[in-house]
C-alpha positions as a printed Julia matrix, in Angstrom:
157×3 Matrix{Float64}:
 110.57  104.15  154.26
 114.19  103.71  153.8
 116.44  106.37  152.16
 119.27  105.72  149.63
 121.56  108.57  148.67
 118.69  110.82  149.16
 116.19  108.76  147.12
 113.36  107.18  149.37
 112.51  103.51  148.5
 109.03  101.75  149.24
 109.63   98.3   148.4
 106.53   97.34  149.57
 104.71   99.13  147.11
 106.98   98.35  144.05
 104.89   96.13  141.63
 105.98   92.44  141.28
 107.2    92.29  137.71
 109.54   95.93  138.49
 110.81   93.49  141.34
 111.68   91.05  138.6
 113.27   93.29  136.37
 115.45   94.6   138.95
 116.52   91.11  139.58
 117.46   91.11  135.62
 119.39   94.09  136.29
 121.31   92.84  139.13
 121.92   89.5   137.33
 123.83   91.07  134.56
 125.79   93.62  137.06
 126.86   90.39  138.68
 127.79   88.7   135.68
 129.55   91.46  134.56
 131.43   93.21  137.39
 131.17   90.62  140.41
 132.21   87.25  138.29
 135.2    88.7   137.18
 136.5    89.98  140.44
 135.77   86.5   142.25
 137.38   84.55  139.23
 140.66   86.29  139.86
 140.27   86.09  143.7
 139.59   82.17  143.09
 142.72   81.55  140.84
 144.84   83.68  143.92
 143.69   81.38  146.38
 144.11   78.55  144.22
 147.98   79.42  143.36
 148.61   79.72  147.48
 146.73   76.42  148.34
 148.56   74.17  145.89
 146.02   74.23  143.04
 148.63   75.54  140.47
 148.06   72.86  137.98
 144.48   73.9   138.08
 144.88   77.32  137.34
 147.59   76.19  134.66
 145.18   74.3   132.74
 142.52   77.38  133.3
 145.16   79.67  131.74
 145.81   77.4   128.65
 142.03   77.34  128.49
 141.8    81.1   128.1
 144.94   81.24  125.94
 143.2    78.84  123.46
 140.24   80.67  123.41
 141.28   84.23  123.78
 139.84   85.37  120.27
 136.58   83.41  120.98
 134.88   86.73  122.23
 135.73   88.41  119.08
 134.08   85.91  116.95
 130.93   84.98  118.69
 131.79   81.52  119.9
 130.18   79.58  122.85
 126.84   80.83  121.75
 123.87   78.85  123.29
 120.43   79.14  122.17
 119.16   77.82  125.78
 121.24   80.71  127.54
 120.21   83.43  124.97
 116.25   82.53  125.5
 116.73   82.48  129.35
 113.62   84.47  131.23
 116.19   86.5   133.02
 117.08   88.62  129.94
 113.56   89.49  129.23
 113.3    90.88  132.51
 116.52   92.7   131.83
 114.94   94.32  128.86
 111.97   95.26  130.54
 113.72   97.41  133.04
 114.7    99.86  130.53
 112.14   99.27  127.57
 113.72   98.53  124.36
 111.57   97.21  121.3
 112.86   95.9   117.83
 110.32   97.36  115.19
 111.31   95.56  111.7
 110.13   97.45  108.73
 111.13   94.52  106.35
 112.12   90.99  106.19
 115.74   90.01  106.51
 117.03   87.4   104.12
 118.83   84.66  106.06
 121.56   84.32  103.51
 123.11   87.83  104.31
 124.69   89.31  106.89
 123.67   92.19  109.12
 125.45   94.59  111.71
 123.76   95.63  114.7
 125.14   99.25  115.53
 125.7    99.91  119.06
 127.21  103.0   121.08
 127.47  102.04  124.48
 127.29  104.97  127.15
 130.2   104.56  129.25
 133.17  101.5   129.39
 131.34   98.72  130.12
 128.23   98.27  127.62
 126.02   96.07  129.76
 122.74   97.42  128.02
 124.58   95.55  125.13
 122.64   92.53  126.69
 119.58   93.42  124.83
 121.11   92.66  121.42
 122.93   89.78  122.46
 120.29   87.89  124.11
 116.6    87.11  122.99
 115.32   89.53  125.78
 113.76   91.86  122.62
 112.36   88.93  120.96
 114.66   89.45  118.19
 115.06   85.7   117.22
 111.34   85.45  117.2
 110.76   88.26  114.59
 113.77   87.06  112.29
 114.01   83.22  112.96
 116.58   82.23  110.4
 118.95   84.97  110.94
 122.23   84.54  112.92
 122.95   87.82  114.8
 126.12   88.75  116.32
 127.16   91.97  118.4
 129.59   94.27  117.51
 130.8    96.15  120.76
 133.85   96.12  123.1
 135.42   92.78  123.55
 136.95   93.75  126.71
 133.95   92.89  128.99
 133.86   89.43  127.24
 137.4    88.14  128.18
 136.85   87.11  131.6
 135.76   83.34  131.99
 132.13   82.4   132.09
 131.18   85.95  130.97
 132.38   85.16  127.37
 130.35   81.88  127.54
């Protein structure tokens, strides 16, 4: 049995559903931390290898849509309904218990307090992993949290 930081790991006995949930966690970790670093490295490499025009076009695109992460832009129903989000929310169960129907012609705010600088668990609310869209089908939900984590390209989409 493997030991990591004093914790004994036994992946053979881990249920298949739990393995899929761990993949969901790794996906969101990758999208939050690794993608941002890789994009910066890619831009640096492109600058050093003569692709300055491509970097300039990407810079203009970032500048043009800088506030889009604050306004809920680029939301895609397809992306919000990906199965990976259900796996992510299944790792640390969170459920929504509606006590009444919400009117679709009003605005609603989901209060979320992150534990730490990067609130990766906000993905529970910004996707359909908890089934929020199914419980309130005609309501458009927007998440109010730190915008800094959604500034990098691909992460804000």
